[in-house]
CSV table of C-alpha atoms and ligand atoms in Angstrom, one decimal:
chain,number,residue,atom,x,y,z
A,583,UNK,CA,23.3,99.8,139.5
A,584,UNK,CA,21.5,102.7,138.3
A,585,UNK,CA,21.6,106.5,139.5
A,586,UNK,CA,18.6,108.5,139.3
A,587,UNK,CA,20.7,112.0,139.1
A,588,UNK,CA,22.0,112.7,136.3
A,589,UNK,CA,25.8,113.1,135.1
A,590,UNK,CA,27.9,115.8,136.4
A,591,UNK,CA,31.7,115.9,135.7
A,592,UNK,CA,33.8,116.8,138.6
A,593,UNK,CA,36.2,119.8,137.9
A,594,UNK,CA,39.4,119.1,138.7
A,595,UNK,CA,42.4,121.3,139.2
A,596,UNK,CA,45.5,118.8,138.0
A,597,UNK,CA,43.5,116.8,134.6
A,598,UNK,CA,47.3,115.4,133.2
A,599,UNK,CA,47.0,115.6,129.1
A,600,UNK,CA,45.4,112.4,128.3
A,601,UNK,CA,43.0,111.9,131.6
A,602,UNK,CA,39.8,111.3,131.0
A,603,UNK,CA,37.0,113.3,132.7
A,604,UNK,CA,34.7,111.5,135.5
A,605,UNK,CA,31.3,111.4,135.6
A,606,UNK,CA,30.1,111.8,138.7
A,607,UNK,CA,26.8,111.4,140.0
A,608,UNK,CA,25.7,113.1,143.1
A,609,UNK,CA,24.1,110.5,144.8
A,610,UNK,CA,25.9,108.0,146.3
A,611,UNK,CA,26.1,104.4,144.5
A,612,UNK,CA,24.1,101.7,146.5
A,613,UNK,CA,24.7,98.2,145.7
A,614,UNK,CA,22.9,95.0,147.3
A,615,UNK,CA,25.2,92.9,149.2
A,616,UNK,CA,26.2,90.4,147.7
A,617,UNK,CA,26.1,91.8,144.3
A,618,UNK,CA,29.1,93.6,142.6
A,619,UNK,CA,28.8,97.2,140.1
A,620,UNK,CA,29.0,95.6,136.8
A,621,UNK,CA,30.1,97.0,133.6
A,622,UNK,CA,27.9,97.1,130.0
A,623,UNK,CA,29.3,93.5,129.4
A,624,UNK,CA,27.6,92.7,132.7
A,625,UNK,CA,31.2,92.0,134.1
A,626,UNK,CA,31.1,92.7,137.9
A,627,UNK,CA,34.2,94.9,139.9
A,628,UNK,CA,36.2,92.0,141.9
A,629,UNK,CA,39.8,92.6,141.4
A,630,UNK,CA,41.8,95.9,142.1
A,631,UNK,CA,45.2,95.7,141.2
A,632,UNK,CA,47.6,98.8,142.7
A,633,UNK,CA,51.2,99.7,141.4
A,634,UNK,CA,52.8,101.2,144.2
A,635,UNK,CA,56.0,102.3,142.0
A,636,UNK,CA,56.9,102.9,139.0
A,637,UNK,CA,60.3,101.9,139.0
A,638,UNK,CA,61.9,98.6,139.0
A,639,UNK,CA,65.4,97.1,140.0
A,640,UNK,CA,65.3,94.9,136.4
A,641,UNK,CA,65.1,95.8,133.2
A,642,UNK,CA,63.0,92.7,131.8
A,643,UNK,CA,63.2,93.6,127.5
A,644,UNK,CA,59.5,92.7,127.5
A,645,UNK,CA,58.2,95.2,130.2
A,646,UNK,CA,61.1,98.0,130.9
A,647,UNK,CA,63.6,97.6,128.0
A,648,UNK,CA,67.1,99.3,129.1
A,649,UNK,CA,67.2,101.8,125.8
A,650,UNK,CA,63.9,103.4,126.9
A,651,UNK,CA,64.1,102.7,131.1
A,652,UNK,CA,67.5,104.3,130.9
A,653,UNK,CA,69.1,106.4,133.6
A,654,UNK,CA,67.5,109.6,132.2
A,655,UNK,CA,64.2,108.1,132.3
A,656,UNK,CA,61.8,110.5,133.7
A,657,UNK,CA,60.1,108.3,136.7
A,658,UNK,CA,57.6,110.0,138.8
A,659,UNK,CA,58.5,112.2,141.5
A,660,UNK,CA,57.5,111.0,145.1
A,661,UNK,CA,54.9,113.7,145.1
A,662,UNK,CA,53.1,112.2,142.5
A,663,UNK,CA,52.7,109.1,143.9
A,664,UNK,CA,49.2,108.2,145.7
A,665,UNK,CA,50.2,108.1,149.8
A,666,UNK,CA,49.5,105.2,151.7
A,667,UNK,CA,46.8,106.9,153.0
A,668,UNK,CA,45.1,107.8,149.8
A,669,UNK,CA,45.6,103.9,148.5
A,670,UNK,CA,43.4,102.6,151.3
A,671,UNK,CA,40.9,105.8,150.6
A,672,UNK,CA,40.4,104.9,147.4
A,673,UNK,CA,40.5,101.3,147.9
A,674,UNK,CA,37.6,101.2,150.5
A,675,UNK,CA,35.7,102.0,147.7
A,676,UNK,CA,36.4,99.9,145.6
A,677,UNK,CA,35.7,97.6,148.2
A,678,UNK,CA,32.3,99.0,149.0
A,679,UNK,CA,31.4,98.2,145.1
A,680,UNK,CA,32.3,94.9,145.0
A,681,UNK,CA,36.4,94.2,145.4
A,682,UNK,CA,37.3,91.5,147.4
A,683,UNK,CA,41.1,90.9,146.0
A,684,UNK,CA,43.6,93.6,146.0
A,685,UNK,CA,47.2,92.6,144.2
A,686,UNK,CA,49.8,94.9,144.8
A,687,UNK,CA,52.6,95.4,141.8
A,688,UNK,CA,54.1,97.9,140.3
A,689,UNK,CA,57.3,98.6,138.6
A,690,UNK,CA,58.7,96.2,142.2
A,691,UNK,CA,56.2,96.7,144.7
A,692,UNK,CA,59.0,95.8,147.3
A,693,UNK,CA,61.0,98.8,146.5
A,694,UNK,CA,58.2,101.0,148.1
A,695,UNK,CA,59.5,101.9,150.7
A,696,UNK,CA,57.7,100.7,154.1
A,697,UNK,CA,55.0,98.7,151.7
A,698,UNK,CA,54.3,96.5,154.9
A,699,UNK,CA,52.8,99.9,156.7
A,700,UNK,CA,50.5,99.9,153.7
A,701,UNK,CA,49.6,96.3,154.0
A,702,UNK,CA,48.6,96.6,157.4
A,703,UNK,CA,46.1,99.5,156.2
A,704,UNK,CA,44.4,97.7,153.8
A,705,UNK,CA,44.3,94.5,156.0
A,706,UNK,CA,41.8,96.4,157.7
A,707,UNK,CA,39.6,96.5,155.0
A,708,UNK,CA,36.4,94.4,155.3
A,709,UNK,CA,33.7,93.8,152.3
A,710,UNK,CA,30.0,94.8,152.5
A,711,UNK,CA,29.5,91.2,153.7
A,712,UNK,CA,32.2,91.5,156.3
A,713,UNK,CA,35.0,89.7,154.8
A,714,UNK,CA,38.7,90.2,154.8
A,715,UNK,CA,40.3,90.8,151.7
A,716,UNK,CA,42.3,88.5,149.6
A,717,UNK,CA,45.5,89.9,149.2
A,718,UNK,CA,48.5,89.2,147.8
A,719,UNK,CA,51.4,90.8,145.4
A,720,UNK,CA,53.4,90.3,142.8
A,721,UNK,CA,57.7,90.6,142.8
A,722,UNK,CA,60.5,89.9,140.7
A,723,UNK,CA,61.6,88.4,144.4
A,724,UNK,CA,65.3,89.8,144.0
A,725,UNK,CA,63.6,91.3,147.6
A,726,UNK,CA,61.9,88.6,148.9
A,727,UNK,CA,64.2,86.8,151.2
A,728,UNK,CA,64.9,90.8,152.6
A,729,UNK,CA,61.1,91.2,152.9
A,730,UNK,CA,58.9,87.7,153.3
A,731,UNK,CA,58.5,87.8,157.3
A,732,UNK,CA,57.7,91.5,157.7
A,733,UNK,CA,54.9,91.5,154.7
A,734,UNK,CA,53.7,87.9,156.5
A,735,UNK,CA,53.7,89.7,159.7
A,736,UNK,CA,51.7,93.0,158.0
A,737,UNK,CA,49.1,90.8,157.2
A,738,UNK,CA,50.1,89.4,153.2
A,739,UNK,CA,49.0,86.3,152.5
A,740,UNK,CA,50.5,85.2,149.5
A,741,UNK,CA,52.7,85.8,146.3
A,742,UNK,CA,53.4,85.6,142.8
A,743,UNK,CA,57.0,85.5,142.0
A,744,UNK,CA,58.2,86.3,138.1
A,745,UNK,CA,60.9,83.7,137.4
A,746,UNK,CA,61.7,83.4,133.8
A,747,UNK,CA,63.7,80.7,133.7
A,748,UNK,CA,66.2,78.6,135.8
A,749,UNK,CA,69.1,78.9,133.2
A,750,UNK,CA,71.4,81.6,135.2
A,751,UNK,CA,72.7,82.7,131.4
A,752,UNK,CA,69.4,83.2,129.9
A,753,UNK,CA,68.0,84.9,133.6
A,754,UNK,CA,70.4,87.4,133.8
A,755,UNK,CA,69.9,87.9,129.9
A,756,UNK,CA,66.0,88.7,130.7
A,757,UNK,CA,66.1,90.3,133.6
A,758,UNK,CA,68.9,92.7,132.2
A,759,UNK,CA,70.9,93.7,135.2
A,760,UNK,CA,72.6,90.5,135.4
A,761,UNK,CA,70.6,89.7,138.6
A,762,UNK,CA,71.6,85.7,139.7
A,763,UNK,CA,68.7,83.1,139.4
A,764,UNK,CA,69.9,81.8,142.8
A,765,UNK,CA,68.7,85.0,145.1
A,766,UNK,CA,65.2,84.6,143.6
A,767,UNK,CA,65.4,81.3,144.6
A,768,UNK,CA,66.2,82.3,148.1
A,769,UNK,CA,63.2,84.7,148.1
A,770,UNK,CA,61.0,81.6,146.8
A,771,UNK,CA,61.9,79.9,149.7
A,772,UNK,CA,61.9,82.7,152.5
A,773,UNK,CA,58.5,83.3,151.4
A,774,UNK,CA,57.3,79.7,151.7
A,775,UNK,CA,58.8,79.6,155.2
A,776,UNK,CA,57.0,82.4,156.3
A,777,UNK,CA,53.9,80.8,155.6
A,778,UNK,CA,53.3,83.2,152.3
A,779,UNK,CA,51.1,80.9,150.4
A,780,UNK,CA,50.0,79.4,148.4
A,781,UNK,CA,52.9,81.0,146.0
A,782,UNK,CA,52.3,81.3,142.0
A,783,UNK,CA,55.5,81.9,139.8
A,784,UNK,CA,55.0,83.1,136.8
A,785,UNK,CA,56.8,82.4,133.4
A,786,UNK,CA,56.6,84.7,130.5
A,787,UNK,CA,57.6,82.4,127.8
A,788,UNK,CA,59.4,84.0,124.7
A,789,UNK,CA,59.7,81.6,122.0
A,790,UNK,CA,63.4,81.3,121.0
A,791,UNK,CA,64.4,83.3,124.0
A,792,UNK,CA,63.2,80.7,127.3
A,793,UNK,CA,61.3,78.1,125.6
A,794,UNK,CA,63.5,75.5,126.3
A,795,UNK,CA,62.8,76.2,130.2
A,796,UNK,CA,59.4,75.0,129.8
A,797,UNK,CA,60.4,71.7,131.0
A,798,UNK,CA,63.0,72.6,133.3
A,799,UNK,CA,60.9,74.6,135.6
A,800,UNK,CA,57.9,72.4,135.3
A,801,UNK,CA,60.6,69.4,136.8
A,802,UNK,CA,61.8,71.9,139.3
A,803,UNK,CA,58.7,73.1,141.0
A,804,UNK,CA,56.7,69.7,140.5
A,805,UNK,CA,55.4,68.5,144.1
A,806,UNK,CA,57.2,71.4,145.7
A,807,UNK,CA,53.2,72.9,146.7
A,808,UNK,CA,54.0,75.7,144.0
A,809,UNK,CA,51.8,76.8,141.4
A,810,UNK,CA,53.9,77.2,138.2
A,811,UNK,CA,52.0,79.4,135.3
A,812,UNK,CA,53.4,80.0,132.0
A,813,UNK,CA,52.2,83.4,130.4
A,814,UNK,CA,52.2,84.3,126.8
A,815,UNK,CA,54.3,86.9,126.1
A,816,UNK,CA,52.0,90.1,125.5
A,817,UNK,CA,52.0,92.9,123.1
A,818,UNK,CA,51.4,95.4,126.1
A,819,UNK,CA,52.6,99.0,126.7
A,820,UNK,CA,54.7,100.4,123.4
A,821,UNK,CA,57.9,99.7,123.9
A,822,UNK,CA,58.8,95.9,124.3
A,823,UNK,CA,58.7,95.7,119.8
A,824,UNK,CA,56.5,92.8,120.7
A,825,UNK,CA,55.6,90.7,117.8
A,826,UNK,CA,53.9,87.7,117.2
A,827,UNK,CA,56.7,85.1,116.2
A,828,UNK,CA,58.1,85.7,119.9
A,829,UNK,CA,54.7,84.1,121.4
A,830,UNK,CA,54.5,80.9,122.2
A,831,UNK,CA,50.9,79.5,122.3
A,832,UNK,CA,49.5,78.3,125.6
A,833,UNK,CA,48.4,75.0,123.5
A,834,UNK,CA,52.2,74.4,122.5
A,835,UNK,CA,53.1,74.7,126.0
A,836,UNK,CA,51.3,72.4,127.2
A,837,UNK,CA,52.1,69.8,124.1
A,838,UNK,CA,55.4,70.1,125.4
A,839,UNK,CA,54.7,69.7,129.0
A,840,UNK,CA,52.8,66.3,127.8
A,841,UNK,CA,56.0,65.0,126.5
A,842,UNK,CA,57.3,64.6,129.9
A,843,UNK,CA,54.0,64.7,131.9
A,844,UNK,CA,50.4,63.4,132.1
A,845,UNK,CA,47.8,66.5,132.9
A,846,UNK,CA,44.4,66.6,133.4
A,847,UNK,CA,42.3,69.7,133.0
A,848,UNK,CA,40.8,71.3,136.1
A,849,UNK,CA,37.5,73.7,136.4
A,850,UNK,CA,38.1,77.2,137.1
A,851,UNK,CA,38.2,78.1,140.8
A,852,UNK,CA,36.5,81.6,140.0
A,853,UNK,CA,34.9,83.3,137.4
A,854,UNK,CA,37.5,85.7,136.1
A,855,UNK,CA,40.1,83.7,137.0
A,856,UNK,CA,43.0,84.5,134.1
A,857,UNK,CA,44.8,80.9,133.6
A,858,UNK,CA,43.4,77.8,132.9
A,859,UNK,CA,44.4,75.1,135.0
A,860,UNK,CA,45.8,71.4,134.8
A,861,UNK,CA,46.5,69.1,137.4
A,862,UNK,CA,49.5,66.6,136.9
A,863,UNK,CA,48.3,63.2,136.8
A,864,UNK,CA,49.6,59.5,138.7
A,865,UNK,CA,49.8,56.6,137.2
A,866,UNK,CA,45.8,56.0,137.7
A,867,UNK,CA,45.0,58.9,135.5
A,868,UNK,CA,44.0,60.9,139.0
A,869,UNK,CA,45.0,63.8,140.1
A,870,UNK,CA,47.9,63.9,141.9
A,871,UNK,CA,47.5,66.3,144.6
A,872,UNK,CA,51.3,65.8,145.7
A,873,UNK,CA,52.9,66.7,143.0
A,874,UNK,CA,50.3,69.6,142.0
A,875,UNK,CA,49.1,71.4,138.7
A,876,UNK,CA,50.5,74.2,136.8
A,877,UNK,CA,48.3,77.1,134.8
A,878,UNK,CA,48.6,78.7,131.1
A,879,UNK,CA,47.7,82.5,131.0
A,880,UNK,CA,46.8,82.5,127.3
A,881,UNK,CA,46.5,86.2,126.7
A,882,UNK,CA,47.2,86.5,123.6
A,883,UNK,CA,45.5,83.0,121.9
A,884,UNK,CA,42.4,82.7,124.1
A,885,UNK,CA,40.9,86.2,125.2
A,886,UNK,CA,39.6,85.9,128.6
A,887,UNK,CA,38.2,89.6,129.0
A,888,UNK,CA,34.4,88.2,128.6
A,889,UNK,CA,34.7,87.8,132.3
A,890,UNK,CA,37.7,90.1,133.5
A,891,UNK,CA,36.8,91.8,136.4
A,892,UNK,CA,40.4,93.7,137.2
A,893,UNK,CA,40.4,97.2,137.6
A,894,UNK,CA,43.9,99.1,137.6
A,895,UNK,CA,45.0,101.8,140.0
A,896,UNK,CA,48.5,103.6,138.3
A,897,UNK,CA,51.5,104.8,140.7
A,898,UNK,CA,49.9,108.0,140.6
A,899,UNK,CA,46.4,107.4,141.0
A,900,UNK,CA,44.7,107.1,137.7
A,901,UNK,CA,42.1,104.3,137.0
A,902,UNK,CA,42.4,102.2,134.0
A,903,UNK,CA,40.0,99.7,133.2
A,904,UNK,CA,42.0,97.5,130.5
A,905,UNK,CA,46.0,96.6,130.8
A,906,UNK,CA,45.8,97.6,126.8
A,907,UNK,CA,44.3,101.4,128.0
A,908,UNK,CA,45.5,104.3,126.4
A,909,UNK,CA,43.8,106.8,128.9
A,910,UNK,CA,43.0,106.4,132.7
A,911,UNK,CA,40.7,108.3,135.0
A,912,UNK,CA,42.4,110.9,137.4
A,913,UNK,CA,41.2,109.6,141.0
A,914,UNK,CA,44.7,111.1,142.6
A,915,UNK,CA,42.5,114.7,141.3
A,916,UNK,CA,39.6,113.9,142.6
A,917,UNK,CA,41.3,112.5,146.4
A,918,UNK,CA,43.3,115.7,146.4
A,919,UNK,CA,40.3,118.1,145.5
A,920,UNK,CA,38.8,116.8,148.5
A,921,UNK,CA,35.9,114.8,146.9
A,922,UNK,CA,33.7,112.7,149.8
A,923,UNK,CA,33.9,108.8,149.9
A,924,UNK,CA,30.4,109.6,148.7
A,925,UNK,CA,31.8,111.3,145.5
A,926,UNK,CA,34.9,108.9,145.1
A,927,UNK,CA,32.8,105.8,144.8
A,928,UNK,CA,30.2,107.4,142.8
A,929,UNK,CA,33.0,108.1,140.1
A,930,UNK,CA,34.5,105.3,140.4
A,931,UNK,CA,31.0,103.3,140.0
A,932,UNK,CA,30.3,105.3,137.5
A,933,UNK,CA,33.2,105.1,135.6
A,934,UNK,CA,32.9,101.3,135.9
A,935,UNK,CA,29.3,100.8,135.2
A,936,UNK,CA,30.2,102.6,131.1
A,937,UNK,CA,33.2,100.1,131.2
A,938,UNK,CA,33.3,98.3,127.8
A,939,UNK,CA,37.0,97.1,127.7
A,940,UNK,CA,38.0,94.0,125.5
A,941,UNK,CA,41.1,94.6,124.1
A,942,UNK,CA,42.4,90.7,123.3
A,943,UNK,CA,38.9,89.9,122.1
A,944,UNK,CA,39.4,92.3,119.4
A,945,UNK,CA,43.4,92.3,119.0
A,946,UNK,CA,43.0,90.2,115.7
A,947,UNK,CA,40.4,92.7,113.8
A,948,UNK,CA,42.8,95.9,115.4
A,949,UNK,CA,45.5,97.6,113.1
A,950,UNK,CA,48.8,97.6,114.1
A,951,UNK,CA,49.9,100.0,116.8
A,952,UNK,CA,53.1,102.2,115.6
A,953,UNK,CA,55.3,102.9,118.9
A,954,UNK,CA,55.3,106.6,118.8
A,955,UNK,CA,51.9,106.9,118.1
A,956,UNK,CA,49.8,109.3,119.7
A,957,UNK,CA,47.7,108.5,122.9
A,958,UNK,CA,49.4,104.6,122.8
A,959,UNK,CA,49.2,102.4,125.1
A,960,UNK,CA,50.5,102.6,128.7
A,961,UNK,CA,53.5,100.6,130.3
A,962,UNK,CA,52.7,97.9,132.3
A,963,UNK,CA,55.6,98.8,134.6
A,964,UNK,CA,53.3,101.8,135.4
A,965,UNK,CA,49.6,100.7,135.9
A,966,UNK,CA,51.1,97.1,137.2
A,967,UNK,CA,50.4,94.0,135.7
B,1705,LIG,N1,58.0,93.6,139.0
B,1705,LIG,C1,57.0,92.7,139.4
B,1705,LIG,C2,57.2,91.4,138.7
B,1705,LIG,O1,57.9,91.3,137.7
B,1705,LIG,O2,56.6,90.4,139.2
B,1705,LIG,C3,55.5,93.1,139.3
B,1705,LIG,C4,55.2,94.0,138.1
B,1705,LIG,S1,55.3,93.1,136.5
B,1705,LIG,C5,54.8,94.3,135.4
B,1705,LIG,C6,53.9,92.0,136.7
B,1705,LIG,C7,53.9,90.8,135.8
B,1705,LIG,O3,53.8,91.2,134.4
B,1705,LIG,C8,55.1,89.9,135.8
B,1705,LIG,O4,54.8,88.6,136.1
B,1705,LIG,C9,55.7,90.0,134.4
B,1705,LIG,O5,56.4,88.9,134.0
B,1705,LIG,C10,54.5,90.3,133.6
B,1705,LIG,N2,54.8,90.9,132.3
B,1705,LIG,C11,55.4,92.1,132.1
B,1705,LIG,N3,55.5,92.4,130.8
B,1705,LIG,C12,54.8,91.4,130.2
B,1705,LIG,C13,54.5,91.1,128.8
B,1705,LIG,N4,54.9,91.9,127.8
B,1705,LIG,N5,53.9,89.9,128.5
B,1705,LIG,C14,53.5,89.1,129.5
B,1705,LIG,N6,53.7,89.3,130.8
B,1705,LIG,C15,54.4,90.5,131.1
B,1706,LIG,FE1,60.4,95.0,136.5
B,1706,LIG,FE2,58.5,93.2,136.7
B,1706,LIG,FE3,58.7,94.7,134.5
B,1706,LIG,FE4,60.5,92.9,135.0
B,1706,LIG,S1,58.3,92.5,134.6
B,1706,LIG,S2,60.9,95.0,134.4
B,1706,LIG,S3,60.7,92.9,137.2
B,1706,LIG,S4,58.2,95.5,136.5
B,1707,LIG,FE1,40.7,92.5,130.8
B,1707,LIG,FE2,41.6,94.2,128.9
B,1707,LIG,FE3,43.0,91.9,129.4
B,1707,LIG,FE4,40.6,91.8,128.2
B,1707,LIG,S1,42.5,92.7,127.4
B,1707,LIG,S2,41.3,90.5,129.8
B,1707,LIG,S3,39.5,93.5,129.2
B,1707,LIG,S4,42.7,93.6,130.9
């Protein structure tokens, strides 16, 4: 994607401390259909990902910890928050330059209130080829039951429920509000009913903490048409005291899973696609499409960002182009300035086209990140996972 105008940087009104500023180009960006704006690493724009909230009903110790997410926790004000509206401005851009999967999270996307409203909106949405998106989102599902019909009838397709573990001890322990494993359970199942599929649940795995749920879960959803992942537990955001003795590698989870069950590698479905897949086996060594396959997120022991294609769009508006960012790009300044769609995708094409993000490939050779440091990392809770 090139420009043949050079560089201008948009003045804004509301740059927060830390923003970075946007160069903007005056002519509109053009791409050929078909083809996506790709970054330096060649890595084209496929994946938005949207946090509609920054707050949560849990208090997970790996994402929101209760001694820092406490009750006088400043969370942002509703005014700060990109509108409905302004979501689906910004993502038809995003759209226009290559998007075609938009994952809503947050904080709990399903405490936004009316979030189906905003579904609808962006169900509207169609790629330069004429495609509808894919979209789904991601929950904690203490909601779902509440909420599975109404998103299915706004237009969702699918969902990824977090489920840590089925152990109702060890659940409420991780979740931290002593929220019952049982209601999730409910929302798994409302949301299968309504058709909201296929669903993912995903497992951070904490060695010492939910390990010994591997197994457990793996029985539980086996053949029930649910896609079980198991994520290493990450070092993001600043305030989870993350270190590595509490990950347990992707390769040691599926050495356990082999005790119990025969998998079989599968190929990627897409390029970008963040877990790598196995398929449980019958007794022929086949795949056995009944009874499924499960996926290991390997964030931390396998870097995946030589083809990561997610962009992030915080609560309040700001583009961040790694989950291990420091600093994001004020779009909420530029949609509130009054900048064209011309304007809005230029920056946002431009921003993506000097993208060089690659944090996990470069974790290992990276010095250790003290908490209060300046300009660290942001919450995950804030630019959604
Ligand atoms: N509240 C929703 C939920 O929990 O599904 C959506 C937002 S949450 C930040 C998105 C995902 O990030 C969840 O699956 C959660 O388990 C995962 N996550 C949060 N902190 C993590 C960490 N430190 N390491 C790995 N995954 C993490
Ligand atoms: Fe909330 Fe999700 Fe973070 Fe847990 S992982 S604290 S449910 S945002
Ligand atoms: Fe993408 Fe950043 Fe994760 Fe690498 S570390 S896969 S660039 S989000």
């Amino acid at each position: 994607m090139s420009n043949s105008h050079p560089p201008r940087v948009i003045p804004v009104h509301d740059l927060r401390p830390g923003a970075l500023p946007i160069p903007l180009s005056s002519a509109g960006i053009r791409r050929a259909p078909g083809l996506a704006t790709s970054d330096t690493l060649g890595r084209p724009l496929r994946d938005l990902r949207i946090s509609v909230t920054d707050r949560c009903n849990f208090r997970c110790s790996y994402c929101m910890p209760k001694e820092v997410f406490d009750k006088d926790y400043q969370y942002l004000p509703q005014s700060a928050l990109l509108s409905f509206e302004e979501i689906v401005q910004v993502a038809r851009e995003f759209v226009g330059l290559g998007v075609q999967k938009i994952r809503l999270t947050g904080g709990e996307p399903l405490l936004r209130k009316n979030l189906e409203l905003l579904i609808a909106q962006l169900g509207t949405l169609r790629t330069p080829e004429g495609q509808a998106l894919d979209m789904t989102l991601t929950t904690n599902g203490a909601l779902l039951a509440r909420k599975a019909q109404a998103l299915r009838d706004a237009g969702l397709q699918r969902v990824t429920v977090s489920l840590d573990g089925l152990d109702d001890r060890i659940f409420r322990q991780m979740n931290d509000v002593d929220f019952p494993v049982s209601e999730v359970l409910k929302g798994i199942e409302a949301a299968q009913a309504a058709g909201l599929g296929p669903i993912k649940v995903n497992m951070v795995v904490k060695r010492g903490t939910n390990d010994h749920e591997i197994l457990p879960m793996a029985r539980h959803f086996r053949g029930t048409g649910i896609v079980l992942r198991f994520i290493e537990y990450m070092d993001v955001g600043a305030t989870n005291g993350w270190c590595m003795d509490e990950v347990l590698p992707s390769a040691q989870v599926i050495a356990r899973l082999q005790t119990e069950f025969s998998l079989l590698p599968m190929q990627a479905f897409a390029p970008g696609e963040t877990a790598q897949r196995w398929a449980y086996a019958d007794a022929q060594g086949q795949p056995d499409a009944h009874a499924g396959e499960i996926g290991v997120i390997s964030s931390v022991t396998q870097a995946f960002c030589g083809d990561c294609n997610r962009a992030r769009l915080s609560t309040e508006g700001q583009l961040y182009l790694c989950l291990f960012a420091s600093q994001g790009y004020d779009l909420r300044s530029l949609l509130r300035g009054g900048a064209s769609a011309q304007e809005l995708a230029a920056a946002i094409g431009s921003i993506w086209e000097q993208r060089d993000d690659r944090y996990s490939m470069l974790r290992a050779s990276l010095p250790p990140q003290p908490a209060a440091a300046p300009g660290r990392r942001v919450e995950m809770s804030y630019i959604g996972g």
